[in-house]
Amino acid sequence: MEGLIKGLFGGQKPVPSAGSVDNDFADYAEAPNPSPASISPNPSASTPNFGTLPTGVSGVTYTKWYRVWERTSPSDFYQEALILPFIVLLCGLHYWGRQYNKRKARSWIAAHAPTLEKEFAVVGFGGRKAPSLDDVQSSGLAKAMASDSLIIPDELLKEKTAMEYITYATGRQNVAFMDIKISLYKRYNPLTLLIEYGLSAIMESIRTPSEKMEATIYAFDGKEKDLVPVINQHEADELDARLKGKGSTYDGFVWAVVHKDAMRQLRDDRYDISLTTTKDHPKLPAWATIMSESAEVTDHLLTSELIEAVEQTGDEAFENLVITDQPLDRPRKLDETAPKKRVTLTLRLPSSASPEAYKSSLALFSYYLRLPDILVNSARFRPEVMRKIRATRDEEIRKLRKVSDEEKAEDRRSESDKKKKSDRDAKLGKMSADEQRKFLDKEREKEQRKLGKRQQKKA
């Protein structure tokens, strides 16, 4: 009792002895007395070495920044040694692929440039080169200008991409201009080429990669005044006289000689070919067929010279020859139905990169360049034939006109609805609350009457 009273009123507490300390607090009972450290006569034995590394870790020598060979070993570059050969291989394949494609495109232009120079005044993107002074002095100006010898400059062919080369020709009667596109394999990217081959084998919608030449001749069709630049009045008079004489127009139609392997794909891709019917011809090779809008057109255009040129080209190189005046894609507007006369030729390229590999197709290419003259001179058919050809185009024009009229009517209705709504909102804004309520009730009753009449008509 006495201890309790002393504890409550701040009495002095007895200090427990060291031997009576509770076992739970034995660790905190008394801190050990520090003992003085012994001084060793060898300083290196007691001083810690902070520069040493753990056992098993090799030391790193710190030298100047440029002395890399003293801080590294070949084992530090094992990863780079594995990656570097693949990088060198990819860069080498890329360079080889681009150079091979360039060499193949230049071999094509080397084989066909003399023929193009004979038919067109300007070939390529640099224009015709003037003859040198030595050529003029040795053979005369006329012979020098008409010489067949040709040094192929870079301007004849332009690299659009690593797999596509283009050229251009103009300056010929009955032809406004001609575009040529050469499509090659993606040799510079073998992985992409393999993926395209694999996908084309699985899915029919993806084409198998191929190398081809596509040439398109755009006919004047009597529009020389709009396309030919005239420098002086004398040239303008000559142009008018030529247009009044024979002109450059011919009847519009769609006609094609097509390889049978490419027939289905061509019909699916091109709207103009979908207007034709397919029929084999006994004079053509077994691997070729005719796609035409009229049998009379076929009898007129399938000449013996063309048949011989197609046979000489062979089924490995020939793909299609198309004469058309319709667009490639199905027209969506009336403006797109305007006829645009063109002549296209598509040939597959041989595997060889030598100009000698194109000898078999030169006859067909030469005939193709003269084909606009044949069309202007003789492609005029009986009215019955042209009436049948125009019937399909007129039907398509009627469909487009109907769609256009419906769109215009819909636009007019929407404009009328907008105007009615704005007038109604303006009218409601000027009314009081009671007038607005009466106006809305009348509108609701009017809508209910219309709905009731509609239901009666359906019943």
Coordinates of C-alpha atoms in Angstrom, one line a residue:
M1 CA 0.0 0.0 0.0
E2 CA 2.8 2.3 0.8
G3 CA 4.5 1.6 -2.6
L4 CA 1.2 2.4 -4.4
I5 CA 0.8 5.8 -2.6
K6 CA 4.4 6.7 -3.4
G7 CA 3.9 5.8 -7.0
L8 CA 0.8 8.0 -7.3
F9 CA 2.3 11.0 -5.6
G10 CA 5.7 10.9 -7.3
G11 CA 7.6 9.0 -4.7
Q12 CA 11.1 7.8 -5.5
K13 CA 11.1 4.4 -7.3
P14 CA 13.6 1.8 -6.3
V15 CA 16.2 1.1 -8.9
P16 CA 16.3 -2.5 -9.8
S17 CA 19.6 -4.3 -9.7
A18 CA 21.3 -5.8 -12.7
G19 CA 20.6 -9.2 -11.5
S20 CA 16.9 -8.7 -11.2
V21 CA 16.2 -7.5 -14.7
D22 CA 13.3 -9.2 -16.5
N23 CA 14.4 -11.8 -19.1
D24 CA 12.2 -10.1 -21.8
F25 CA 14.3 -6.9 -21.6
A26 CA 17.7 -8.5 -21.1
D27 CA 19.1 -7.1 -24.3
Y28 CA 18.3 -3.6 -23.2
A29 CA 19.4 -3.8 -19.7
E30 CA 22.9 -2.5 -20.1
A31 CA 25.1 -1.6 -23.1
P32 CA 28.5 -3.2 -23.2
N33 CA 31.4 -0.9 -22.4
P34 CA 33.5 0.0 -25.5
S35 CA 37.0 -1.3 -25.5
P36 CA 39.9 0.6 -27.2
A37 CA 41.0 -0.6 -30.6
S38 CA 44.5 -2.1 -30.8
I39 CA 47.0 -0.4 -33.0
S40 CA 48.8 -2.7 -35.3
P41 CA 52.4 -2.0 -36.3
N42 CA 51.6 -2.9 -40.0
P43 CA 49.2 -0.1 -41.3
S44 CA 48.3 -2.0 -44.5
A45 CA 46.9 -4.9 -42.5
S46 CA 44.3 -2.9 -40.7
T47 CA 43.4 -0.2 -43.3
P48 CA 40.5 -1.4 -45.6
N49 CA 41.3 -1.5 -49.3
F50 CA 38.4 0.2 -51.1
G51 CA 39.8 -0.4 -54.6
T52 CA 39.5 -4.2 -54.4
L53 CA 36.6 -6.1 -56.1
P54 CA 34.7 -9.1 -54.9
T55 CA 36.0 -12.5 -55.6
G56 CA 35.4 -13.7 -59.2
V57 CA 35.2 -10.2 -60.7
S58 CA 38.1 -9.1 -63.0
G59 CA 39.6 -5.7 -62.6
V60 CA 38.9 -2.9 -65.0
T61 CA 41.8 -0.8 -66.1
Y62 CA 40.9 2.9 -66.4
T63 CA 42.8 4.5 -69.2
K64 CA 42.3 7.5 -71.5
W65 CA 39.1 7.5 -73.5
Y66 CA 40.6 6.7 -76.9
R67 CA 42.5 3.6 -75.7
V68 CA 39.6 1.3 -76.2
W69 CA 41.7 -1.8 -76.9
E70 CA 42.9 -1.6 -73.3
R71 CA 39.5 -1.7 -71.8
T72 CA 37.8 -4.3 -74.0
S73 CA 38.3 -7.8 -75.3
P74 CA 36.8 -9.8 -78.3
S75 CA 34.3 -11.5 -76.0
D76 CA 32.5 -8.1 -75.6
F77 CA 31.5 -8.1 -79.3
Y78 CA 30.0 -11.6 -79.7
Q79 CA 26.5 -10.1 -80.3
E80 CA 27.7 -7.6 -82.9
A81 CA 29.7 -10.4 -84.6
L82 CA 26.4 -12.3 -85.0
I83 CA 24.4 -9.4 -86.3
L84 CA 26.9 -7.8 -88.6
P85 CA 27.0 -10.5 -91.3
F86 CA 23.2 -10.3 -91.7
I87 CA 23.4 -6.5 -92.1
V88 CA 26.2 -6.8 -94.7
L89 CA 24.1 -9.5 -96.5
L90 CA 21.0 -7.4 -96.6
C91 CA 22.8 -4.3 -97.8
G92 CA 24.6 -6.4 -100.5
L93 CA 21.2 -7.9 -101.7
H94 CA 19.6 -4.5 -101.7
Y95 CA 22.4 -3.0 -103.8
W96 CA 22.5 -5.9 -106.2
G97 CA 18.7 -5.9 -106.7
R98 CA 18.7 -2.2 -107.5
Q99 CA 21.6 -2.5 -109.9
Y100 CA 20.1 -5.5 -111.7
N101 CA 16.7 -3.8 -112.1
K102 CA 18.4 -0.8 -113.5
R103 CA 20.5 -2.9 -115.9
K104 CA 17.3 -4.8 -117.0
A105 CA 15.4 -1.6 -117.6
R106 CA 18.2 0.0 -119.6
S107 CA 18.5 -3.2 -121.7
W108 CA 14.8 -2.8 -122.6
I109 CA 15.2 0.8 -123.7
A110 CA 18.4 -0.1 -125.6
A111 CA 16.5 -2.7 -127.6
H112 CA 13.4 -0.4 -128.3
A113 CA 14.9 3.1 -128.5
P114 CA 15.8 2.9 -132.3
T115 CA 12.2 1.9 -133.1
L116 CA 10.8 4.7 -130.9
E117 CA 13.2 7.2 -132.5
K118 CA 11.9 6.3 -135.9
E119 CA 8.3 6.8 -135.0
F120 CA 8.4 9.8 -132.6
A121 CA 10.2 13.2 -132.7
V122 CA 10.8 13.2 -128.9
V123 CA 11.7 10.2 -126.8
G124 CA 12.4 10.3 -123.1
F125 CA 12.5 13.3 -120.9
G126 CA 15.5 15.2 -122.4
G127 CA 14.3 15.7 -125.9
R128 CA 16.0 14.9 -129.2
K129 CA 19.8 15.5 -129.1
A130 CA 21.2 17.7 -131.8
P131 CA 23.7 16.1 -134.2
S132 CA 27.4 16.9 -133.6
L133 CA 29.4 19.1 -136.0
D134 CA 31.5 16.1 -137.2
D135 CA 28.4 14.1 -138.1
V136 CA 27.0 17.1 -140.1
Q137 CA 30.3 17.7 -142.0
S138 CA 30.8 14.0 -142.8
S139 CA 27.2 13.0 -143.8
G140 CA 25.2 16.2 -144.2
L141 CA 22.5 17.6 -142.0
A142 CA 19.7 15.6 -143.4
K143 CA 21.4 12.2 -142.9
A144 CA 22.7 13.2 -139.5
M145 CA 19.1 14.1 -138.4
A146 CA 17.8 10.8 -139.8
S147 CA 20.6 8.6 -138.5
D148 CA 19.6 5.4 -136.6
S149 CA 22.7 5.5 -134.4
L150 CA 21.6 6.3 -130.8
I151 CA 23.6 7.0 -127.7
I152 CA 21.3 6.2 -124.8
P153 CA 21.3 9.1 -122.3
D154 CA 19.8 8.9 -118.8
E155 CA 17.0 11.1 -120.0
L156 CA 15.5 8.3 -122.0
L157 CA 14.5 6.4 -118.9
K158 CA 13.5 7.7 -115.5
E159 CA 13.6 5.7 -112.3
K160 CA 10.3 6.2 -110.5
T161 CA 11.0 3.6 -107.8
A162 CA 13.5 0.8 -107.5
M163 CA 11.0 -1.5 -109.2
E164 CA 9.4 0.9 -111.7
Y165 CA 10.9 2.8 -114.6
I166 CA 9.0 5.1 -117.0
T167 CA 9.6 6.8 -120.3
Y168 CA 7.6 9.1 -122.6
A169 CA 7.3 9.8 -126.3
T170 CA 5.5 12.4 -128.3
G171 CA 5.7 14.2 -131.7
R172 CA 3.9 11.9 -134.1
Q173 CA 0.9 12.2 -136.4
N174 CA -2.4 10.8 -134.9
V175 CA -0.8 10.3 -131.5
A176 CA -0.9 12.9 -128.7
F177 CA 1.7 11.1 -126.6
M178 CA 2.7 7.7 -125.3
D179 CA 3.5 6.5 -121.8
I180 CA 5.6 3.4 -121.0
K181 CA 6.0 1.8 -117.6
I182 CA 8.4 -1.1 -116.8
S183 CA 7.5 -3.0 -113.7
L184 CA 10.2 -5.3 -112.2
Y185 CA 10.6 -7.7 -109.3
K186 CA 11.5 -6.4 -105.8
R187 CA 14.9 -7.9 -106.0
Y188 CA 16.2 -5.3 -103.6
N189 CA 13.9 -6.7 -100.9
P190 CA 13.9 -10.5 -101.1
L191 CA 11.8 -11.0 -98.0
T192 CA 8.9 -8.9 -99.3
L193 CA 9.1 -10.7 -102.6
L194 CA 8.9 -14.1 -100.9
I195 CA 5.9 -13.0 -98.9
E196 CA 4.1 -11.8 -102.0
Y197 CA 4.7 -15.1 -103.7
G198 CA 3.4 -16.9 -100.7
L199 CA 0.2 -14.8 -100.4
S200 CA -0.5 -15.1 -104.1
A201 CA -0.4 -18.8 -103.8
I202 CA -2.9 -18.8 -100.9
M203 CA -5.3 -16.0 -102.0
E204 CA -6.6 -15.4 -105.5
S205 CA -7.2 -11.7 -104.9
I206 CA -3.4 -11.1 -104.7
R207 CA -1.5 -11.2 -108.0
T208 CA 1.6 -13.2 -108.5
P209 CA 4.6 -10.9 -108.9
S210 CA 5.6 -10.5 -112.5
E211 CA 7.8 -8.3 -114.7
K212 CA 6.1 -6.5 -117.5
M213 CA 6.1 -3.6 -119.8
E214 CA 2.9 -1.5 -120.2
A215 CA 2.6 1.0 -123.0
T216 CA -0.3 3.4 -123.6
I217 CA -0.9 5.5 -126.7
Y218 CA -3.3 8.4 -126.3
A219 CA -4.9 9.3 -129.7
F220 CA -5.5 12.9 -130.8
D221 CA -9.1 12.1 -131.9
G222 CA -9.4 15.4 -133.6
K223 CA -8.3 17.5 -130.6
E224 CA -5.0 18.7 -132.1
K225 CA -5.9 22.4 -131.5
D226 CA -6.2 21.8 -127.8
L227 CA -3.0 19.7 -127.4
V228 CA -0.5 20.9 -130.0
P229 CA 1.3 24.1 -129.2
V230 CA 1.4 26.6 -132.2
I231 CA 4.2 29.1 -132.4
N232 CA 3.1 31.2 -135.4
Q233 CA 0.2 31.7 -137.8
H234 CA 1.9 29.6 -140.5
E235 CA 1.9 26.5 -138.2
A236 CA -1.7 27.2 -137.2
D237 CA -2.7 27.3 -140.9
E238 CA -0.9 24.0 -141.6
L239 CA -2.7 22.4 -138.6
D240 CA -6.1 23.6 -139.8
A241 CA -5.4 22.3 -143.3
R242 CA -4.5 18.9 -142.0
L243 CA -7.6 18.7 -139.8
K244 CA -9.9 19.7 -142.7
G245 CA -8.3 17.1 -144.9
K246 CA -8.2 13.7 -143.2
G247 CA -8.4 14.4 -139.5
S248 CA -7.4 12.0 -136.7
T249 CA -10.7 10.6 -135.6
Y250 CA -12.1 7.1 -135.8
D251 CA -15.0 5.2 -134.4
G252 CA -15.0 4.4 -130.7
F253 CA -15.1 0.7 -129.6
V254 CA -13.4 -1.8 -127.3
W255 CA -11.4 -4.6 -128.9
A256 CA -8.6 -6.8 -127.6
V257 CA -6.3 -9.7 -128.3
V258 CA -5.6 -11.4 -124.9
H259 CA -3.6 -14.3 -123.5
K260 CA -6.1 -16.8 -122.1
D261 CA -4.3 -17.0 -118.8
A262 CA -4.8 -13.2 -118.3
M263 CA -8.3 -13.1 -119.6
R264 CA -10.2 -13.5 -116.3
Q265 CA -8.0 -11.1 -114.4
L266 CA -8.3 -8.5 -117.2
R267 CA -12.1 -8.7 -117.2
D268 CA -12.3 -8.3 -113.5
D269 CA -9.9 -5.3 -113.3
R270 CA -11.1 -3.2 -116.3
Y271 CA -14.5 -1.9 -116.9
D272 CA -14.0 -1.4 -120.6
I273 CA -13.1 -5.1 -121.1
S274 CA -16.3 -6.1 -119.2
L275 CA -18.3 -4.7 -122.1
T276 CA -16.9 -7.2 -124.6
T277 CA -17.6 -10.8 -125.4
T278 CA -14.9 -13.5 -125.7
K279 CA -14.6 -15.6 -128.8
D280 CA -11.7 -17.8 -130.1
H281 CA -10.4 -17.2 -133.6
P282 CA -9.1 -20.0 -135.8
K283 CA -6.2 -17.9 -137.1
L284 CA -4.8 -17.0 -133.7
P285 CA -2.6 -19.4 -131.6
A286 CA -4.4 -21.7 -129.2
W287 CA -3.2 -19.7 -126.2
A288 CA -4.8 -16.3 -127.4
T289 CA -8.4 -15.2 -127.8
I290 CA -10.4 -12.2 -129.0
M291 CA -12.5 -9.9 -126.7
S292 CA -14.7 -7.6 -128.9
E293 CA -17.9 -5.7 -129.0
S294 CA -18.6 -6.8 -132.6
A295 CA -17.5 -9.5 -134.9
E296 CA -17.2 -7.0 -137.8
V297 CA -14.6 -5.1 -135.7
T298 CA -12.6 -8.3 -135.3
D299 CA -12.7 -9.1 -139.0
H300 CA -11.4 -5.6 -139.8
L301 CA -8.6 -5.4 -137.2
L302 CA -7.3 -8.9 -137.1
T303 CA -4.8 -8.7 -139.9
S304 CA -2.3 -11.2 -141.0
E305 CA 0.6 -9.0 -139.9
L306 CA -0.8 -8.7 -136.4
I307 CA -1.4 -12.5 -136.2
E308 CA 2.2 -13.2 -137.3
A309 CA 3.6 -10.6 -134.8
V310 CA 1.6 -12.2 -131.9
E311 CA 2.8 -15.7 -132.9
Q312 CA 6.4 -14.5 -133.1
T313 CA 6.1 -12.8 -129.6
G314 CA 5.0 -16.2 -128.1
D315 CA 2.8 -17.1 -125.1
E316 CA 5.6 -16.4 -122.6
A317 CA 5.9 -12.7 -123.5
F318 CA 2.5 -11.7 -124.9
E319 CA -0.2 -10.6 -122.4
N320 CA -2.7 -8.3 -124.2
L321 CA -3.3 -5.7 -126.9
V322 CA -6.3 -3.4 -126.2
I323 CA -8.0 -0.7 -128.3
T324 CA -10.5 1.2 -126.2
D325 CA -12.4 4.4 -125.7
Q326 CA -13.9 3.6 -122.3
P327 CA -12.5 4.2 -118.8
L328 CA -10.6 1.5 -116.9
D329 CA -12.9 1.9 -113.8
R330 CA -16.7 1.9 -113.8
P331 CA -17.9 5.5 -114.2
R332 CA -19.6 7.0 -111.2
K333 CA -20.5 10.3 -112.7
L334 CA -21.7 11.4 -116.1
D335 CA -18.5 13.3 -116.8
E336 CA -16.5 10.1 -116.5
T337 CA -18.4 8.5 -119.5
A338 CA -16.8 10.8 -122.0
P339 CA -14.8 8.6 -124.5
K340 CA -11.0 8.7 -124.3
K341 CA -9.4 6.7 -127.1
R342 CA -6.3 4.8 -126.2
V343 CA -4.3 1.8 -127.4
T344 CA -2.4 -0.3 -124.8
L345 CA 0.1 -3.1 -125.1
T346 CA 1.3 -5.3 -122.2
L347 CA 4.2 -7.7 -122.6
R348 CA 6.0 -9.8 -120.0
L349 CA 9.7 -9.3 -119.8
P350 CA 12.1 -12.1 -120.4
S351 CA 14.3 -13.4 -117.6
S352 CA 17.5 -12.3 -119.4
A353 CA 18.8 -8.8 -118.9
S354 CA 20.3 -8.7 -122.5
P355 CA 18.9 -6.5 -125.2
E356 CA 19.0 -9.6 -127.5
A357 CA 16.2 -11.2 -125.5
Y358 CA 13.6 -8.7 -126.9
K359 CA 14.1 -9.6 -130.6
S360 CA 10.9 -11.8 -130.7
S361 CA 8.6 -9.0 -129.5
L362 CA 10.1 -6.1 -131.6
A363 CA 7.8 -6.9 -134.5
L364 CA 4.6 -6.6 -132.3
F365 CA 5.9 -3.5 -130.7
S366 CA 6.6 -1.9 -134.1
Y367 CA 3.1 -2.8 -135.3
Y368 CA 1.6 -1.4 -132.1
L369 CA 3.3 2.0 -132.8
R370 CA 1.7 2.1 -136.3
L371 CA -1.7 1.0 -135.1
P372 CA -3.1 4.5 -134.6
D373 CA -2.5 5.2 -138.3
I374 CA -4.4 2.0 -139.2
L375 CA -7.3 3.1 -137.0
V376 CA -7.5 6.6 -138.4
N377 CA -7.4 5.3 -142.0
S378 CA -9.9 2.5 -141.8
A379 CA -11.6 2.1 -138.4
R380 CA -15.0 3.4 -139.6
F381 CA -17.9 0.9 -139.5
R382 CA -21.5 0.6 -140.6
P383 CA -24.1 2.5 -138.7
E384 CA -25.8 -0.8 -137.6
V385 CA -22.5 -1.9 -136.0
M386 CA -22.0 1.4 -134.2
R387 CA -25.6 1.5 -133.1
K388 CA -25.2 -1.9 -131.3
I389 CA -21.9 -0.7 -129.7
R390 CA -23.4 2.5 -128.5
A391 CA -26.5 0.7 -127.0
T392 CA -24.4 -0.6 -124.0
R393 CA -22.9 2.8 -123.4
D394 CA -26.2 4.6 -123.6
E395 CA -27.7 2.1 -121.1
E396 CA -24.9 2.9 -118.6
I397 CA -25.4 6.6 -119.2
R398 CA -29.1 6.3 -118.5
K399 CA -28.3 4.5 -115.2
L400 CA -25.9 7.3 -114.2
R401 CA -28.3 10.0 -115.2
K402 CA -31.1 8.4 -113.1
V403 CA -28.8 8.2 -110.1
S404 CA -27.7 11.8 -110.7
D405 CA -31.4 13.0 -110.9
E406 CA -32.2 11.1 -107.7
E407 CA -29.3 12.8 -105.9
K408 CA -30.4 16.2 -107.1
A409 CA -34.0 15.6 -106.1
E410 CA -32.8 14.5 -102.6
D411 CA -30.7 17.7 -102.3
R412 CA -33.7 19.8 -103.3
R413 CA -35.9 18.0 -100.7
S414 CA -33.3 18.5 -98.0
E415 CA -33.0 22.2 -98.9
S416 CA -36.8 22.6 -98.8
D417 CA -37.0 20.8 -95.4
K418 CA -34.4 23.1 -94.0
K419 CA -36.2 26.2 -95.3
K420 CA -39.5 25.0 -93.8
K421 CA -37.9 24.2 -90.5
S422 CA -36.3 27.7 -90.3
D423 CA -39.6 29.4 -91.2
R424 CA -41.4 27.3 -88.6
D425 CA -38.8 28.2 -85.9
A426 CA -39.0 31.9 -86.8
K427 CA -42.8 31.8 -86.6
L428 CA -42.8 30.0 -83.3
G429 CA -40.4 32.6 -81.9
K430 CA -42.9 35.4 -82.5
M431 CA -45.8 33.6 -80.7
S432 CA -46.8 33.7 -77.1
A433 CA -46.9 30.6 -74.9
D434 CA -50.6 29.9 -75.6
E435 CA -50.3 30.5 -79.3
Q436 CA -47.3 28.1 -79.4
R437 CA -49.3 25.4 -77.5
K438 CA -52.2 25.7 -80.0
F439 CA -49.8 25.7 -83.0
L440 CA -48.1 22.5 -81.7
D441 CA -51.4 20.8 -81.0
K442 CA -52.5 21.5 -84.6
E443 CA -49.3 20.1 -86.0
R444 CA -49.8 16.9 -83.9
E445 CA -53.3 16.5 -85.1
K446 CA -52.2 16.9 -88.7
E447 CA -49.5 14.3 -88.3
Q448 CA -52.0 11.8 -86.7
R449 CA -54.4 12.3 -89.7
K450 CA -51.6 11.7 -92.2
L451 CA -50.7 8.5 -90.3
G452 CA -54.3 7.3 -90.2
K453 CA -54.6 7.8 -94.0
R454 CA -51.4 5.8 -94.6
Q455 CA -52.7 2.9 -92.5
Q456 CA -56.0 2.9 -94.4
K457 CA -54.2 2.8 -97.7
K458 CA -52.0 -0.2 -96.5
A459 CA -55.1 -2.0 -95.3

